[in-house]
Short mmCIF file of C-alpha atoms in Angstrom, two decimals:
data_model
loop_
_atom_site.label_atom_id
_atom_site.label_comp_id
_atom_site.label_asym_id
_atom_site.label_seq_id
_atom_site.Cartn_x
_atom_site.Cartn_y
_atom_site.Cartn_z
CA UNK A 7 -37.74 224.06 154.47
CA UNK A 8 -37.58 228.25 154.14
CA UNK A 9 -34.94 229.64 156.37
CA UNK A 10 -37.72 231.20 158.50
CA UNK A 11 -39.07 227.94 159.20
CA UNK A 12 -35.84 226.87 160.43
CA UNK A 13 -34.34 229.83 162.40
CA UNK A 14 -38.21 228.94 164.47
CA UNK A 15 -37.25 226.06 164.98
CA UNK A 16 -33.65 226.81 166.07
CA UNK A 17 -35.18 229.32 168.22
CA UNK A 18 -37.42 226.83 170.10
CA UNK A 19 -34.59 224.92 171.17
CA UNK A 20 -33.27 227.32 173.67
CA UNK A 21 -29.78 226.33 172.95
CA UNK A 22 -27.91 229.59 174.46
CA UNK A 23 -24.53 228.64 173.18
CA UNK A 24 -25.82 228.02 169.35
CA UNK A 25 -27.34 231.04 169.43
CA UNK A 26 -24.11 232.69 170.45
CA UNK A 27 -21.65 230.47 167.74
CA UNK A 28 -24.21 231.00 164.84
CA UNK A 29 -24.26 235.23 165.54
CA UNK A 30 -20.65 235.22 166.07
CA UNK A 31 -20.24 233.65 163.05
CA UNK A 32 -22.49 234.80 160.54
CA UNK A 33 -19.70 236.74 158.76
CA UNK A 34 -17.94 233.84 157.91
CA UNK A 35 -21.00 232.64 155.74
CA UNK A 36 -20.99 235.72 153.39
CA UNK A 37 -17.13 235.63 153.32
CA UNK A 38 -17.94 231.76 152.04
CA UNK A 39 -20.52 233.16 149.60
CA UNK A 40 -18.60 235.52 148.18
CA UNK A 41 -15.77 233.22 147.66
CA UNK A 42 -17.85 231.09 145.94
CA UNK A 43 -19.72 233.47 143.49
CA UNK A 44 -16.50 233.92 141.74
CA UNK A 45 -16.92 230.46 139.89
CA UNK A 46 -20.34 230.72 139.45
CA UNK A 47 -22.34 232.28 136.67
CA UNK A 48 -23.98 235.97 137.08
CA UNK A 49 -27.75 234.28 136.97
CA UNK A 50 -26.44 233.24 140.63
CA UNK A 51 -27.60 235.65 142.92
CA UNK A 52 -25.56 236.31 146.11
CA UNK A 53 -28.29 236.36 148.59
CA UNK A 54 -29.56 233.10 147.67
CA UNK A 55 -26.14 231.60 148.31
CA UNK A 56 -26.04 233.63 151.71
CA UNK A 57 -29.30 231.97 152.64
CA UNK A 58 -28.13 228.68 151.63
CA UNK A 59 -25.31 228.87 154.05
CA UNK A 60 -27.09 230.20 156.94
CA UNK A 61 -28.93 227.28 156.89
CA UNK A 62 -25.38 225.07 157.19
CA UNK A 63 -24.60 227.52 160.10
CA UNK A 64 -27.83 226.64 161.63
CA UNK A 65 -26.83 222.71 161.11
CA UNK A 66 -23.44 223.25 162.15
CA UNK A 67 -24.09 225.23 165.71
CA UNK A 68 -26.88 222.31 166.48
CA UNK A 69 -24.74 219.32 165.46
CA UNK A 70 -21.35 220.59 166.33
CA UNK A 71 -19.25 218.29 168.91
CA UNK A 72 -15.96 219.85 170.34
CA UNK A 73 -14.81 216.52 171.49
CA UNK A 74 -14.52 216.11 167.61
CA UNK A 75 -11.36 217.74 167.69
CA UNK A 76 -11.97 219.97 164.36
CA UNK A 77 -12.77 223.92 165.67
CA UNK A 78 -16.18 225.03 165.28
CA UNK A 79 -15.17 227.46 162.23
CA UNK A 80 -13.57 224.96 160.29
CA UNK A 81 -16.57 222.61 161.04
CA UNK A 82 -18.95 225.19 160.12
CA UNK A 83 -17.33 226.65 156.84
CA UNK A 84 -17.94 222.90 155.48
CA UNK A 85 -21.69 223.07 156.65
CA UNK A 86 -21.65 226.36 155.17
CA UNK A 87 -20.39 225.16 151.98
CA UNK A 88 -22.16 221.77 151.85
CA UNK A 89 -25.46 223.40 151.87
CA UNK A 90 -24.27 226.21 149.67
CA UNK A 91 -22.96 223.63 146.99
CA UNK A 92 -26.74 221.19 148.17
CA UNK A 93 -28.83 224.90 146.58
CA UNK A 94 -26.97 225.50 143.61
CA UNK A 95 -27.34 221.76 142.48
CA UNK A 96 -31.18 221.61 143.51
CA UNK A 97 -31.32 224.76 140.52
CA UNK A 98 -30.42 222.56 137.86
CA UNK A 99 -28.89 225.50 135.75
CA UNK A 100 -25.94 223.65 134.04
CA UNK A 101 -26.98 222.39 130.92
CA UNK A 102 -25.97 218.71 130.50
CA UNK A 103 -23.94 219.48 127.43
CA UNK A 104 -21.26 220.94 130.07
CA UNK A 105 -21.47 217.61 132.81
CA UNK A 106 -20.82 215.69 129.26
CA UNK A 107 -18.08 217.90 128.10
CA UNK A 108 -16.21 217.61 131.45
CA UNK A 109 -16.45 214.15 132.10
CA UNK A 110 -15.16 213.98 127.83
CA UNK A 111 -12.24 216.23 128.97
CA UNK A 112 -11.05 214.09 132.03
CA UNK A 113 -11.39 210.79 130.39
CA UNK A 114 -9.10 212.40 127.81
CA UNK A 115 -6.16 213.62 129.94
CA UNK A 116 -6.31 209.69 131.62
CA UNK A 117 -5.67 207.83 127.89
CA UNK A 118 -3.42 210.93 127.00
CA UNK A 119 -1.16 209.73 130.44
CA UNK A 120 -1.90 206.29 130.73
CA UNK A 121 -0.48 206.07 126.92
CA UNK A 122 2.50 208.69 127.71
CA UNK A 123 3.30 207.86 130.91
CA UNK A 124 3.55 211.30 131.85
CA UNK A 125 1.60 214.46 132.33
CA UNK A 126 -0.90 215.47 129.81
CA UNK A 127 -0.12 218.90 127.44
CA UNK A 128 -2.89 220.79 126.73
CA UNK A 129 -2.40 220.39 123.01
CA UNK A 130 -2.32 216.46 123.41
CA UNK A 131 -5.60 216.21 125.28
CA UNK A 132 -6.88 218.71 122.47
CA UNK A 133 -5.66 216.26 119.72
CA UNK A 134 -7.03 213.23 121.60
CA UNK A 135 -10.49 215.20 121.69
CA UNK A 136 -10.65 215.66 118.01
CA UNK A 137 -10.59 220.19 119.10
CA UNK A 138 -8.26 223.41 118.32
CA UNK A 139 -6.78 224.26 121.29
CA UNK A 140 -8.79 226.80 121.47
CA UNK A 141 -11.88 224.87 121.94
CA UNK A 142 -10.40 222.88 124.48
CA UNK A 143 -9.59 226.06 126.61
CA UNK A 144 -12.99 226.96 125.97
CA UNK A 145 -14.32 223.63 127.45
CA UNK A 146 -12.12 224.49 130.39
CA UNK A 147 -13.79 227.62 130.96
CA UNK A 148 -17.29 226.45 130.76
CA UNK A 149 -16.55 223.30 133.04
CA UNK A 150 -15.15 226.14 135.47
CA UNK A 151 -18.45 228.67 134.61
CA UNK A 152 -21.13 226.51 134.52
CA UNK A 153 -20.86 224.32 137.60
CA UNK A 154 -19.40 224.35 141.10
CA UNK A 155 -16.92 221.98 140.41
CA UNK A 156 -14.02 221.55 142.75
CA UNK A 157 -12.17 218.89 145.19
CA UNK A 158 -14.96 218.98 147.12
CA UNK A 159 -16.29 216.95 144.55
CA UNK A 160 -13.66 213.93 144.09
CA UNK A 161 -14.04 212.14 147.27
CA UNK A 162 -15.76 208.39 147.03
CA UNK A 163 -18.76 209.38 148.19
CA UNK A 164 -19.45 213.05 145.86
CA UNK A 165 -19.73 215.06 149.33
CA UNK A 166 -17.41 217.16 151.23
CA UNK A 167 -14.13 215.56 152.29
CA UNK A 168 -14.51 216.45 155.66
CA UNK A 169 -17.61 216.00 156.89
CA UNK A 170 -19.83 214.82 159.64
CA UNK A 171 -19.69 211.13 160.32
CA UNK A 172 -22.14 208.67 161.54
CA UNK A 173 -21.09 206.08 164.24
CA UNK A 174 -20.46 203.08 161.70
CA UNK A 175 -20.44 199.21 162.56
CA UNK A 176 -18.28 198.92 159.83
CA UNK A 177 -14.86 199.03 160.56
CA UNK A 178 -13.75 199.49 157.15
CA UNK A 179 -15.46 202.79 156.56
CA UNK A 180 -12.92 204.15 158.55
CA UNK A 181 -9.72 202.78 156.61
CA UNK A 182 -11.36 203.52 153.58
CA UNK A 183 -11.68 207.04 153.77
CA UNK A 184 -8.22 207.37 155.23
CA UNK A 185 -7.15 205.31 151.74
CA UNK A 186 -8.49 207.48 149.57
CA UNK A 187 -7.48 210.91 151.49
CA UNK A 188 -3.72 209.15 150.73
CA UNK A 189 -4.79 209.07 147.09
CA UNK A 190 -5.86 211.76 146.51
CA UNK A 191 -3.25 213.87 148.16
CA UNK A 192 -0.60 211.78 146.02
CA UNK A 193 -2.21 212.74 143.11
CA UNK A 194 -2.46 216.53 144.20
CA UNK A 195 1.09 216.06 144.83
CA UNK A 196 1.75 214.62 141.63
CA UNK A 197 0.13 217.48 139.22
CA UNK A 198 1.89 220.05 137.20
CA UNK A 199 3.16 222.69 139.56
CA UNK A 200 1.04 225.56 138.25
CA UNK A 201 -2.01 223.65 138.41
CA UNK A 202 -0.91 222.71 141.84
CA UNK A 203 0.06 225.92 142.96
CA UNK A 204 -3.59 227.13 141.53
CA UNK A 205 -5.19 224.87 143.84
CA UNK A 206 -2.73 225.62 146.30
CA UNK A 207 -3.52 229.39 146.30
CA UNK A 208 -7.26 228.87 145.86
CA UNK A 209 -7.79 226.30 148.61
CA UNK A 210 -5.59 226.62 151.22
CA UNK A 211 -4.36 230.61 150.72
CA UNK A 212 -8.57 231.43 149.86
CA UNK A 213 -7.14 233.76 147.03
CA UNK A 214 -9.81 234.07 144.55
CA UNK A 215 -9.30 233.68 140.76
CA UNK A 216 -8.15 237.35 139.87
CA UNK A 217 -5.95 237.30 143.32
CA UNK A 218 -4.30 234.33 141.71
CA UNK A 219 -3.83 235.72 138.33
CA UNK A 220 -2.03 238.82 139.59
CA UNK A 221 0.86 236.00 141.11
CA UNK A 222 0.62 234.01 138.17
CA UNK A 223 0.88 236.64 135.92
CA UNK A 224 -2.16 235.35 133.90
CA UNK A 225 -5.38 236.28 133.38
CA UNK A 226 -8.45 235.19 135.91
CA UNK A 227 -9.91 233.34 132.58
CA UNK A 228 -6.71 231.54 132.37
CA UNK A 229 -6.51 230.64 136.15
CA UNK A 230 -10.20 229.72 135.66
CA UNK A 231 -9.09 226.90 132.89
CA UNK A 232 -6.35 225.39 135.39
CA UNK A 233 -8.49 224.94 138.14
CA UNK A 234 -10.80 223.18 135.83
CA UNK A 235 -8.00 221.38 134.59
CA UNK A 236 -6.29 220.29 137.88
CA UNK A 237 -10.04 218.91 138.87
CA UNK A 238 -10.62 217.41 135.54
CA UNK A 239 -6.83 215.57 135.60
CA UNK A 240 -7.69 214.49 139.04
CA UNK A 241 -10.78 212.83 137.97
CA UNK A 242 -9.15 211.06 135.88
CA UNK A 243 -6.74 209.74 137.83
CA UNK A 244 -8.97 209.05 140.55
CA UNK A 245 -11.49 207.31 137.90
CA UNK A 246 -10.38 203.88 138.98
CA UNK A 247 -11.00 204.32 142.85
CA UNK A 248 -14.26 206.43 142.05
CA UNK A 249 -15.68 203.33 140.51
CA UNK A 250 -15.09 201.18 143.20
CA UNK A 251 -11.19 199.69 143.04
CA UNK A 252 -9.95 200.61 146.54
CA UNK A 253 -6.99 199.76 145.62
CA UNK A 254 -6.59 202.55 142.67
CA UNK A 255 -3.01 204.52 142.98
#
């Protein structure tokens, strides 16, 4: 459905107070754009992503419930970036050489630190892929160039970890999801400190990649490979509870 299509039908509700949260915060969706154009390729154009997340806006001001206890801005920057993440996906740019790579690189930093017992090096997980180091960096970077990949995307169900929730008879939905937040903020917690601090600073602080690099004294390429390989380590470590063991640590 065009955006058009939808703002008439938004319209035709006559819901005075949407109208009001979606103008008053239709700034926040090209601040959310912007942040997010600086992982993706230049094909990606920045009004597309812009009209992506007006649509989550739209979602967010019709759906939203205060008695939720999240604020509306926090509730609608994950609309926002829900549908932005929904349009990139539906263009099917990332060649599958890249998805394969990734998934290559993750299940190689797991038998790197289930054999160790410790935390991956760079040149290991190089090694245990059969690449220079070199090449490994550069799978890093592509993983980080060619896709939208992020925590958003490590959660048991491959949507956003917060997220709107339908009333469930089953009682163990709930648990479960609370399980697997404790897992994976354990193994946040349990990453190398600059790859924690990157996701730290990217997340929580919204720096973007060359904001980072300036703190880290690095370059934005470089901050670009540990992001990829925080998310990639996490994968792995997560692989077990991804595949349906609850009980994964």
């Amino acid at each position: 459905m065009t955006l058009a299509r939808r703002l008439g039908i938004y319209h035709q509700t006559g819901r005075g107070s949407a109208h009001q949260l979606v103008e008053q915060h239709a700034p926040l969706v090209k601040k959310i754009a912007l942040h997010m154009m600086a992982r993706l390729p230049d094909s990606v154009q920045l009004d597309d992503l812009i009209q992506a997340g007006m649509v989550g806006l739209l979602e967010a001001a019709a759906k939203y419930q205060s008695d939720r206890g999240a604020s509306f801005e926090t509730y609608a920057g994950i609309r926002i970036r829900g549908a932005i993440v929904d349009e990139i996906r539906k263009g099917d740019w990332v060649p599958r050489s890249v998805h394969r790579n990734a998934r290559r690189v993750s299940a190689a930093i797991k038998a790197v630190e289930d054999r160790e017992g410790r935390e991956a090096q760079d040149q290991e997980v190089a090694d245990e892929l059969g690449m220079t180091l070199s090449e490994y960096h550069s799978c890093l970077s592509d993983a980080s160039s060619g896709r939208l990949f992020s925590l958003d995307e490590l959660n048991e169900t491959g949507e956003l970890p917060i997220q709107e929730q339908e009333a469930s008879d089953n009682p163990l939905d709930d648990v479960s999801g609370a399980a697997f937040r404790q897992n994976l903020a354990a193994a946040i917690n349990d990453l190398p400190e600059r790859e924690k601090l990157v996701l730290g600073l990217y997340y929580q602080e919204e720096l973007n990649l060359k904001e980072i690099g300036a703190v880290l004294g690095v370059s934005e390429s470089r901050v670009s490979q540990i992001h990829s390989q925080a998310a990639l380590r996490l994968r792995g470590r997560l692989a077990d509870w991804q595949a349906g063991d609850g009980n994964a640590s």
